[in-house]
Amino acid sequence: LSELEALMERMKRLQEDKEDEEASQEEMATRFENEKKESLLVISGGICTFPLPVCLFFVSSECLTFDDEIVSTDVSRYVEDPGFGYKDFARRGEEHLPTFRAQDYTWENHGFSLVNRLYSDIGHLLDEKFRMVYNLTYNTMATHEDVDTTMLRRALFNYVHCMYGIRYDDYDYGEVNQLLERSLKVYIKTVTCYPERTTKRMYDSYWRQFKHSEKVHVNLLLMEARMQAELLYALRAITRHLT
């Protein structure tokens, strides 16, 4: 099977399995923990030397690649604090990694209302942006039409949150492991955490049969998922301070 056909087959099989039998809460919790620990090992070293929106414009073969090439693009001029960068939410090797349970503090039920209190109407604008990107679809996968891509979009969004230690109790993280191959996980973490290292080689390494518009949508999903994850942590901290 081609990469595309194999992915569609896995989506179909996961949907059938979900209809036949749902995983228990214990199984889903275990799968989340496994995925969370694995995400810490997907890429090592390096820091993001300037903010994410700027970084994403530098998807160039001049940047760091998979192996041992050196970053040749000087990006320090784009930031005031060269020490600013991504850090994993937990140290590698820790037995009990911290988990942010989304059900305890969600964007819809908590973050949205708080951010509107802090900055009038900004919650509506952010919510519209999140929903638009998450729901964006042409119902296609490469050359296939009339395809429901909801499962795939949710896997991408939830994997980013998983990297930040955020867990959805009603989501089976076994789907992430089935739908996102290794090269795509490397790409996701690089774009999300170390965007200055993103290269065209990485971009070309996954979903080779997909259209560019579909792969650009992946980038949009990753950016919005990261922004929402950061907002959830920040707004939860503000809520705790206010109460």
XYZ file of N, CA and C in Angstrom:
729
model
N 0.831 -1.197 0.000
C 0.000 0.000 0.000
C 0.869 1.251 0.000
N 0.389 2.293 -0.690
C 1.077 3.568 -0.634
C 0.867 4.186 0.739
N 1.646 5.230 1.039
C 1.521 5.924 2.326
C 0.093 6.420 2.533
N -0.496 6.981 1.473
C -1.855 7.509 1.564
C -2.872 6.402 1.812
N -2.782 5.340 1.039
C -3.737 4.236 1.185
C -3.612 3.589 2.566
N -2.389 3.481 3.059
C -2.175 2.888 4.375
C -2.797 3.756 5.465
N -2.661 5.076 5.339
C -3.245 5.987 6.314
C -4.766 5.899 6.310
N -5.350 5.871 5.133
C -6.807 5.779 5.032
C -7.307 4.449 5.586
N -6.550 3.396 5.375
C -6.928 2.085 5.911
C -6.892 2.095 7.436
N -5.886 2.745 8.008
C -5.805 2.830 9.467
C -6.961 3.642 10.032
N -7.325 4.734 9.343
C -8.461 5.543 9.782
C -9.744 4.721 9.772
N -9.927 3.963 8.718
C -11.126 3.120 8.605
C -11.157 2.068 9.699
N -10.014 1.436 9.962
C -9.947 0.391 10.983
C -10.188 0.961 12.384
N -9.633 2.148 12.659
C -9.837 2.778 13.958
C -11.310 3.125 14.174
N -11.963 3.590 13.115
C -13.378 3.927 13.223
C -14.215 2.687 13.501
N -13.877 1.586 12.847
C -14.592 0.331 13.066
C -14.361 -0.193 14.477
N -13.122 -0.096 14.948
C -12.815 -0.557 16.302
C -13.550 0.271 17.344
N -13.654 1.575 17.079
C -14.337 2.465 18.013
C -15.826 2.122 18.101
N -16.404 1.764 16.972
C -17.818 1.397 16.957
C -18.057 0.054 17.630
N -17.089 -0.850 17.507
C -17.255 -2.190 18.088
C -17.025 -2.185 19.595
N -15.963 -1.513 20.021
C -15.606 -1.555 21.446
C -14.740 -0.360 21.804
N -15.133 0.379 22.824
C -14.363 1.522 23.281
C -13.341 1.100 24.334
N -12.195 1.766 24.297
C -11.163 1.468 25.285
C -11.605 1.970 26.658
N -11.150 1.301 27.710
C -11.480 1.716 29.075
C -10.699 2.970 29.436
N -11.132 3.649 30.503
C -10.439 4.843 30.964
C -8.997 4.534 31.356
N -8.791 3.359 31.955
C -7.435 2.966 32.345
C -6.538 2.788 31.128
N -7.085 2.154 30.083
C -6.309 1.957 28.859
C -5.971 3.295 28.208
N -6.944 4.199 28.167
C -6.711 5.494 27.532
C -5.698 6.321 28.327
N -5.749 6.209 29.654
C -4.777 6.923 30.490
C -3.364 6.395 30.240
N -3.246 5.078 30.116
C -1.940 4.469 29.861
C -1.394 4.887 28.502
N -2.263 4.909 27.498
C -1.834 5.301 26.151
C -1.393 6.757 26.124
N -2.073 7.604 26.894
C -1.661 9.005 26.970
C -0.274 9.122 27.595
N -0.057 8.417 28.703
C 1.238 8.476 29.386
C 2.360 8.001 28.469
N 2.095 6.935 27.712
C 3.101 6.420 26.775
C 3.418 7.449 25.699
N 2.364 8.082 25.168
C 2.556 9.067 24.102
C 3.264 10.299 24.638
N 2.931 10.682 25.852
C 3.552 11.856 26.471
C 5.042 11.632 26.685
N 5.399 10.462 27.205
C 6.811 10.157 27.438
C 7.579 10.072 26.120
N 6.947 9.480 25.108
C 7.613 9.359 23.816
C 7.856 10.732 23.196
N 6.915 11.665 23.403
C 7.050 12.991 22.795
C 8.286 13.721 23.311
N 8.720 13.399 24.538
C 9.918 14.033 25.085
C 11.182 13.560 24.373
N 11.103 12.425 23.709
C 12.274 11.844 23.063
C 12.293 12.051 21.553
N 11.258 12.695 21.016
C 11.159 12.848 19.562
C 12.308 13.668 19.006
N 12.709 14.723 19.710
C 13.813 15.555 19.235
C 14.589 16.020 20.455
N 15.876 16.212 20.339
C 16.674 16.590 21.506
C 17.511 17.818 21.193
N 17.732 18.621 22.250
C 18.610 19.773 22.138
C 17.988 20.920 21.384
N 18.673 22.072 21.432
C 18.256 23.237 20.680
C 17.185 24.049 21.378
N 17.114 25.333 21.039
C 16.066 26.201 21.571
C 15.513 27.035 20.433
N 14.291 27.491 20.595
C 13.703 28.416 19.644
C 14.239 29.803 19.973
N 14.938 30.424 19.046
C 15.601 31.682 19.357
C 14.775 32.902 19.007
N 13.576 32.714 18.460
C 12.671 33.838 18.305
C 11.243 33.335 18.248
N 10.257 34.220 18.440
C 8.869 33.789 18.602
C 8.342 32.981 17.425
N 7.375 32.109 17.709
C 6.839 31.176 16.735
C 6.319 31.828 15.473
N 5.500 32.914 15.515
C 4.983 33.477 14.269
C 6.081 33.887 13.313
N 7.206 34.408 13.857
C 8.325 34.796 13.007
C 9.030 33.559 12.462
N 9.219 32.561 13.334
C 9.956 31.359 12.960
C 9.363 30.671 11.748
N 8.041 30.627 11.678
C 7.387 29.833 10.644
C 7.606 30.381 9.240
N 8.108 31.612 9.143
C 8.414 32.157 7.831
C 9.789 31.715 7.328
N 10.533 31.008 8.177
C 11.887 30.625 7.813
C 11.984 29.126 7.567
N 11.042 28.575 6.815
C 11.100 27.167 6.444
C 12.042 27.079 5.255
N 13.305 26.867 5.528
C 14.329 26.970 4.499
C 15.343 25.863 4.629
N 15.923 25.476 3.499
C 16.944 24.434 3.511
C 18.230 24.947 4.149
N 18.297 26.244 4.460
C 19.483 26.789 5.108
C 19.491 26.488 6.607
N 18.348 26.067 7.134
C 18.257 25.818 8.567
C 18.738 24.413 8.907
N 18.706 24.095 10.205
C 19.159 22.792 10.687
C 18.306 21.660 10.142
N 18.904 20.558 9.746
C 18.171 19.420 9.214
C 18.146 18.316 10.249
N 17.731 17.099 9.792
C 17.595 15.972 10.696
C 18.915 15.600 11.372
N 20.018 15.775 10.671
C 21.269 15.188 11.135
C 22.159 16.202 11.852
N 23.383 16.391 11.346
C 24.363 17.179 12.080
C 24.746 18.475 11.385
N 23.904 18.965 10.485
C 24.233 20.216 9.828
C 24.100 21.363 10.819
N 24.761 22.442 10.542
C 24.794 23.579 11.451
C 23.830 24.655 10.972
N 23.181 25.322 11.897
C 22.286 26.414 11.536
C 23.119 27.546 10.944
N 22.838 27.882 9.683
C 23.628 28.917 9.026
C 22.910 30.251 8.998
N 21.596 30.253 9.270
C 20.837 31.496 9.253
C 20.923 32.170 10.610
N 21.382 33.427 10.625
C 21.495 34.166 11.884
C 20.125 34.731 12.231
N 19.502 34.167 13.261
C 18.158 34.604 13.631
C 18.153 35.471 14.884
N 19.317 35.706 15.479
C 19.374 36.429 16.749
C 18.877 37.870 16.611
N 18.965 38.419 15.399
C 18.542 39.806 15.228
C 17.027 39.987 15.322
N 16.293 38.862 15.364
C 14.839 38.952 15.410
C 14.290 38.946 16.834
N 15.142 38.815 17.831
C 14.663 38.766 19.213
C 15.512 39.654 20.111
N 14.882 40.087 21.193
C 15.604 40.868 22.188
C 16.234 39.969 23.242
N 15.607 38.822 23.500
C 16.110 37.885 24.511
C 16.553 36.596 23.832
N 17.840 36.432 23.528
C 18.321 35.233 22.833
C 18.200 33.960 23.660
N 17.963 34.092 24.959
C 17.817 32.917 25.806
C 16.407 32.378 25.839
N 15.474 33.097 25.193
C 14.078 32.652 25.195
C 13.927 31.430 24.297
N 13.240 30.415 24.778
C 13.039 29.234 23.951
C 12.169 28.200 24.612
N 11.873 27.160 23.884
C 11.033 26.075 24.377
C 11.803 25.184 25.341
N 11.106 24.751 26.390
C 11.649 23.748 27.296
C 10.585 22.690 27.514
N 10.993 21.414 27.523
C 10.040 20.345 27.777
C 9.358 20.555 29.111
N 8.090 20.170 29.195
C 7.324 20.401 30.416
C 7.792 19.531 31.582
N 8.629 18.547 31.313
C 9.158 17.683 32.379
C 10.551 17.216 31.991
N 11.318 16.847 32.977
C 12.646 16.330 32.709
C 12.569 14.889 32.245
N 13.401 14.544 31.320
C 13.439 13.169 30.831
C 13.919 12.246 31.931
N 13.306 11.077 31.959
C 13.677 10.100 32.961
C 12.823 10.152 34.203
N 12.001 11.205 34.345
C 11.122 11.278 35.502
C 10.060 10.195 35.432
N 9.743 9.635 36.567
C 8.747 8.557 36.611
C 7.331 9.078 36.455
N 7.016 10.157 37.159
C 5.662 10.695 37.146
C 5.682 12.085 36.510
N 5.320 12.128 35.234
C 5.317 13.388 34.515
C 4.025 14.148 34.821
N 4.104 15.466 34.997
C 2.899 16.248 35.309
C 1.892 16.199 34.171
N 0.608 16.191 34.524
C -0.463 16.154 33.531
C -1.469 17.260 33.824
N -1.822 17.987 32.793
C -2.843 19.018 32.856
C -4.112 18.382 32.298
N -5.084 18.087 33.163
C -6.330 17.467 32.716
C -7.232 18.544 32.134
N -7.483 18.437 30.812
C -8.256 19.460 30.120
C -9.650 19.626 30.706
N -10.210 18.539 31.251
C -11.552 18.632 31.808
C -11.602 19.541 33.045
N -10.465 19.724 33.712
C -10.432 20.583 34.895
C -10.353 22.066 34.532
N -9.825 22.344 33.343
C -9.724 23.731 32.897
C -9.712 23.740 31.375
N -10.860 23.995 30.771
C -10.982 23.971 29.319
C -11.040 25.389 28.771
N -10.718 25.503 27.505
C -10.847 26.793 26.830
C -12.311 27.213 26.771
N -13.194 26.271 26.393
C -14.604 26.595 26.214
C -15.282 27.023 27.516
N -15.015 26.327 28.606
C -15.735 26.568 29.863
C -15.043 27.529 30.817
N -13.739 27.724 30.668
C -13.012 28.549 31.628
C -12.188 29.653 30.955
N -11.296 29.260 30.073
C -10.382 30.221 29.466
C -11.076 31.305 28.672
N -12.079 30.927 27.893
C -12.799 31.873 27.031
C -13.395 33.020 27.836
N -14.111 32.699 28.906
C -14.766 33.736 29.702
C -13.749 34.613 30.438
N -12.673 34.009 30.930
C -11.671 34.800 31.660
C -10.962 35.772 30.741
N -10.558 35.319 29.568
C -9.819 36.207 28.677
C -10.713 37.341 28.188
N -12.019 37.097 28.073
C -12.947 38.177 27.722
C -13.054 39.212 28.834
N -12.953 38.751 30.094
C -12.971 39.680 31.225
C -11.715 40.550 31.230
N -10.597 39.941 30.856
C -9.324 40.659 30.890
C -9.164 41.609 29.715
N -9.745 41.225 28.576
C -9.582 42.032 27.356
C -10.862 41.853 26.547
N -11.733 42.832 26.619
C -13.075 42.721 26.057
C -13.075 42.233 24.607
N -13.871 41.187 24.364
C -14.140 40.610 23.032
C -12.980 39.812 22.435
N -11.802 39.818 23.056
C -10.689 39.063 22.479
C -10.982 37.567 22.508
N -11.763 37.127 23.517
C -12.117 35.713 23.597
C -12.889 35.261 22.383
N -13.810 36.097 21.901
C -14.604 35.751 20.721
C -13.706 35.630 19.483
N -12.763 36.547 19.366
C -11.861 36.520 18.209
C -10.969 35.281 18.237
N -10.426 34.975 19.416
C -9.576 33.791 19.539
C -10.376 32.518 19.293
N -11.578 32.456 19.857
C -12.404 31.268 19.700
C -12.767 31.045 18.240
N -13.085 32.119 17.539
C -13.403 32.002 16.113
C -12.193 31.496 15.329
N -11.016 31.975 15.696
C -9.787 31.549 15.015
C -9.511 30.069 15.265
N -9.637 29.637 16.530
C -9.419 28.228 16.854
C -10.386 27.327 16.084
N -11.663 27.710 16.108
C -12.685 26.881 15.460
C -12.509 26.837 13.944
N -12.176 27.978 13.358
C -12.016 28.035 11.910
C -10.904 27.108 11.438
N -9.754 27.176 12.107
C -8.614 26.342 11.705
C -8.894 24.865 11.980
N -9.494 24.571 13.136
C -9.766 23.177 13.495
C -10.768 22.536 12.539
N -11.772 23.298 12.134
C -12.834 22.744 11.284
C -12.570 22.879 9.797
N -11.490 23.549 9.430
C -11.179 23.744 8.020
C -10.908 22.408 7.336
N -11.628 22.138 6.254
C -11.399 20.903 5.492
C -12.043 21.020 4.125
N -11.409 20.392 3.145
C -12.007 20.267 1.818
C -12.627 18.885 1.644
N -12.610 18.114 2.740
C -13.077 16.723 2.687
C -12.324 15.925 1.631
N -11.028 16.187 1.563
C -10.172 15.462 0.630
C -8.929 14.976 1.358
N -8.329 13.924 0.816
C -7.009 13.470 1.230
C -6.258 13.138 -0.044
N -5.391 14.074 -0.449
C -4.671 13.942 -1.721
C -5.677 13.816 -2.866
N -5.692 12.690 -3.544
C -6.579 12.519 -4.704
C -7.952 11.977 -4.329
N -8.155 11.653 -3.065
C -9.434 11.089 -2.620
C -10.376 12.205 -2.176
N -11.619 12.133 -2.583
C -12.619 13.123 -2.221
C -13.667 12.519 -1.289
N -14.467 13.401 -0.683
C -15.525 12.989 0.240
C -14.973 12.139 1.395
N -13.887 12.617 1.982
C -13.251 11.922 3.101
C -13.469 12.738 4.377
N -13.926 12.085 5.429
C -14.077 12.744 6.727
C -12.715 12.746 7.426
N -12.117 13.918 7.540
C -10.765 14.029 8.109
C -10.782 14.417 9.588
N -11.954 14.369 10.216
C -12.065 14.793 11.618
C -11.093 14.045 12.515
N -11.012 12.737 12.355
C -10.142 11.923 13.194
C -8.688 12.339 13.057
N -8.273 12.640 11.847
C -6.888 13.018 11.596
C -6.594 14.404 12.153
N -7.514 15.335 11.982
C -7.324 16.686 12.507
C -7.262 16.683 14.036
N -8.095 15.869 14.643
C -8.075 15.808 16.106
C -6.781 15.184 16.614
N -6.269 14.192 15.898
C -5.008 13.567 16.298
C -3.863 14.581 16.257
N -3.823 15.400 15.229
C -2.782 16.419 15.113
C -2.876 17.441 16.244
N -4.088 17.937 16.484
C -4.303 18.946 17.522
C -3.978 18.382 18.903
N -4.485 17.193 19.181
C -4.285 16.607 20.509
C -2.846 16.170 20.749
N -2.103 15.836 19.683
C -0.707 15.461 19.870
C 0.114 16.657 20.350
N -0.176 17.835 19.793
C 0.522 19.038 20.252
C 0.230 19.275 21.728
N -1.041 19.157 22.123
C -1.390 19.339 23.534
C -0.749 18.258 24.395
N -0.645 17.054 23.867
C 0.012 15.970 24.600
C 1.470 16.315 24.880
N 2.151 16.929 23.917
C 3.539 17.340 24.112
C 3.670 18.360 25.236
N 2.582 19.086 25.491
C 2.571 20.063 26.569
C 1.940 19.496 27.838
N 1.721 18.192 27.877
C 1.220 17.537 29.074
C -0.270 17.669 29.287
N -1.023 18.074 28.259
C -2.465 18.269 28.387
C -3.193 17.019 27.906
N -4.056 16.488 28.752
C -4.770 15.252 28.433
C -6.282 15.465 28.381
N -6.908 14.880 27.348
C -8.371 14.857 27.228
C -8.843 13.459 27.609
N -9.627 13.383 28.670
C -10.056 12.086 29.192
C -10.897 11.288 28.209
N -11.575 11.989 27.293
C -12.469 11.303 26.364
C -11.786 10.952 25.049
N -10.472 11.118 24.981
C -9.757 10.839 23.733
C -8.832 9.651 23.900
N -8.853 8.758 22.908
C -7.987 7.583 22.909
C -6.685 7.921 22.174
N -5.600 8.058 22.910
C -4.321 8.463 22.326
C -3.667 7.348 21.512
N -4.301 6.178 21.506
C -3.855 5.144 20.584
C -4.037 5.576 19.145
N -4.989 6.489 18.902
C -5.216 6.996 17.552
C -4.023 7.817 17.066
N -3.417 8.575 17.979
C -2.234 9.366 17.620
C -1.126 8.445 17.130
N -0.903 7.378 17.872
C 0.166 6.449 17.528
C -0.101 5.753 16.198
N -1.372 5.531 15.884
C -1.731 4.851 14.642
C -1.685 5.780 13.428
N -2.056 7.041 13.617
C -2.238 7.944 12.483
C -1.025 8.809 12.164
N -0.177 9.070 13.151
C 0.961 9.962 12.931
C 2.255 9.165 12.929
N 2.848 9.023 11.759
C 4.081 8.252 11.672
C 5.250 9.045 12.247
N 6.368 8.375 12.409
C 7.527 8.957 13.098
C 7.989 10.267 12.452
N 8.116 10.286 11.128
C 8.613 11.490 10.465
C 7.671 12.667 10.676
N 6.366 12.403 10.747
C 5.402 13.476 10.989
C 5.513 13.979 12.421
N 5.745 13.080 13.379
C 5.915 13.511 14.769
C 7.164 14.380 14.915
N 8.219 14.026 14.217
C 9.435 14.846 14.237
C 9.118 16.229 13.678
N 8.389 16.263 12.572
C 8.021 17.535 11.953
C 7.157 18.361 12.907
N 6.173 17.726 13.538
C 5.268 18.430 14.443
C 6.029 19.065 15.595
N 6.899 18.296 16.230
C 7.623 18.856 17.378
C 8.597 19.936 16.939
N 9.208 19.771 15.775
C 10.147 20.779 15.296
C 9.428 22.091 15.010
N 8.323 22.025 14.267
C 7.567 23.234 13.937
C 7.012 23.887 15.197
N 6.531 23.071 16.134
C 5.880 23.594 17.328
C 6.872 24.124 18.352
N 7.997 23.460 18.501
C 8.926 23.798 19.586
C 10.227 24.447 19.115
N 10.729 24.034 17.966
C 11.993 24.574 17.450
C 11.803 25.002 15.996
N 10.909 25.949 15.716
C 10.563 26.265 14.321
C 11.728 26.727 13.472
N 12.774 27.306 14.104
C 13.927 27.743 13.305
C 14.695 26.569 12.725
N 14.401 25.360 13.176
C 15.064 24.170 12.651
C 14.266 23.499 11.528
N 13.090 24.009 11.255
C 12.251 23.382 10.237
C 12.875 23.551 8.862
N 12.890 22.477 8.100
C 13.484 22.512 6.770
C 12.510 21.973 5.731
N 12.804 22.284 4.495
C 11.977 21.755 3.410
C 12.094 20.237 3.347
N 13.242 19.734 3.727
C 13.427 18.286 3.744
C 12.454 17.621 4.713
N 12.266 18.224 5.897
C 11.298 17.706 6.855
C 9.882 17.796 6.294
N 9.590 18.942 5.690
C 8.263 19.162 5.110
C 7.965 18.114 4.040
N 8.959 17.798 3.250
C 8.769 16.819 2.169
C 8.753 15.380 2.654
N 9.200 15.143 3.888
C 9.403 13.767 4.343
C 8.114 13.063 4.760
N 7.043 13.790 4.968
C 5.794 13.160 5.401
C 4.678 13.459 4.392
N 3.706 12.550 4.338
C 2.527 12.715 3.469
C 2.930 13.169 2.056
N 3.806 12.426 1.434
C 4.363 12.830 0.141
C 3.314 12.981 -0.953
N 2.194 12.281 -0.821
C 1.167 12.331 -1.859
C 0.128 13.422 -1.627
N 0.234 14.111 -0.491
C -0.759 15.128 -0.176
C -0.471 16.445 -0.897
N -1.515 17.254 -1.057
C -1.385 18.563 -1.682
C -0.710 19.528 -0.707
N -0.084 20.571 -1.266
C 0.560 21.568 -0.410
C -0.466 22.261 0.487
N -1.658 22.514 -0.040
C -2.685 23.179 0.766
C -3.043 22.353 1.994
N -3.026 21.021 1.863
C -3.331 20.150 2.992
C -2.209 20.174 4.021
N -0.982 20.259 3.553
C 0.147 20.279 4.472
C 0.298 21.652 5.143
N -0.101 22.703 4.437
C -0.124 24.027 5.060
C -1.175 24.052 6.161
N -2.299 23.367 5.937
C -3.326 23.279 6.970
C -2.770 22.600 8.216
N -1.904 21.626 8.048
C -1.245 20.994 9.196
C -0.499 22.054 10.004
N 0.246 22.925 9.324
C 0.974 23.980 10.033
C 0.035 24.893 10.807
N -1.099 25.242 10.193
C -2.070 26.100 10.873
C -2.610 25.417 12.129
N -2.929 24.133 12.019
C -3.411 23.374 13.180
C -2.376 23.362 14.303
N -1.113 23.153 13.940
C -0.046 23.099 14.941
C 0.101 24.437 15.658
N 0.039 25.530 14.896
C 0.191 26.850 15.515
C -0.950 27.155 16.479
N -2.184 26.853 16.045
C -3.331 27.156 16.895
C -3.368 26.240 18.120
N -2.968 24.993 17.952
C -2.925 24.072 19.089
C -1.909 24.546 20.117
N -0.761 25.000 19.649
C 0.258 25.507 20.585
C -0.244 26.752 21.305
N -0.845 27.678 20.551
C -1.344 28.898 21.178
C -2.383 28.582 22.246
N -3.297 27.650 21.939
C -4.330 27.314 22.914
C -3.723 26.651 24.143
N -2.732 25.781 23.939
C -2.072 25.130 25.075
C -1.426 26.163 25.988
N -0.731 27.128 25.400
C -0.073 28.154 26.199
C -1.097 29.019 26.935
N -2.194 29.335 26.262
C -3.253 30.117 26.894
C -3.860 29.370 28.085
N -4.065 28.072 27.921
C -4.657 27.288 29.003
C -3.789 27.332 30.260
N -2.487 27.172 30.092
C -1.588 27.229 31.254
C -1.599 28.633 31.879
N -1.521 29.664 31.028
C -1.469 31.030 31.542
C -2.772 31.416 32.229
N -3.896 31.114 31.599
C -5.196 31.502 32.157
C -5.531 30.707 33.412
N -5.109 29.446 33.463
C -5.323 28.667 34.688
C -4.550 29.280 35.846
N -3.323 29.738 35.570
C -2.515 30.368 36.621
C -3.173 31.673 37.087
N -3.725 32.447 36.156
C -4.402 33.687 36.522
C -5.643 33.387 37.357
N -6.396 32.367 36.964
C -7.594 31.980 37.702
C -7.251 31.611 39.135
N -6.186 30.822 39.315
C -5.761 30.433 40.660
C -5.348 31.634 41.482
N -4.690 32.594 40.811
C -4.258 33.792 41.529
C -5.470 34.627 41.960
N -6.483 34.719 41.111
C -7.661 35.524 41.415
C -8.545 34.904 42.482
N -8.454 33.571 42.626
C -9.316 32.904 43.602
C -8.525 32.539 44.864
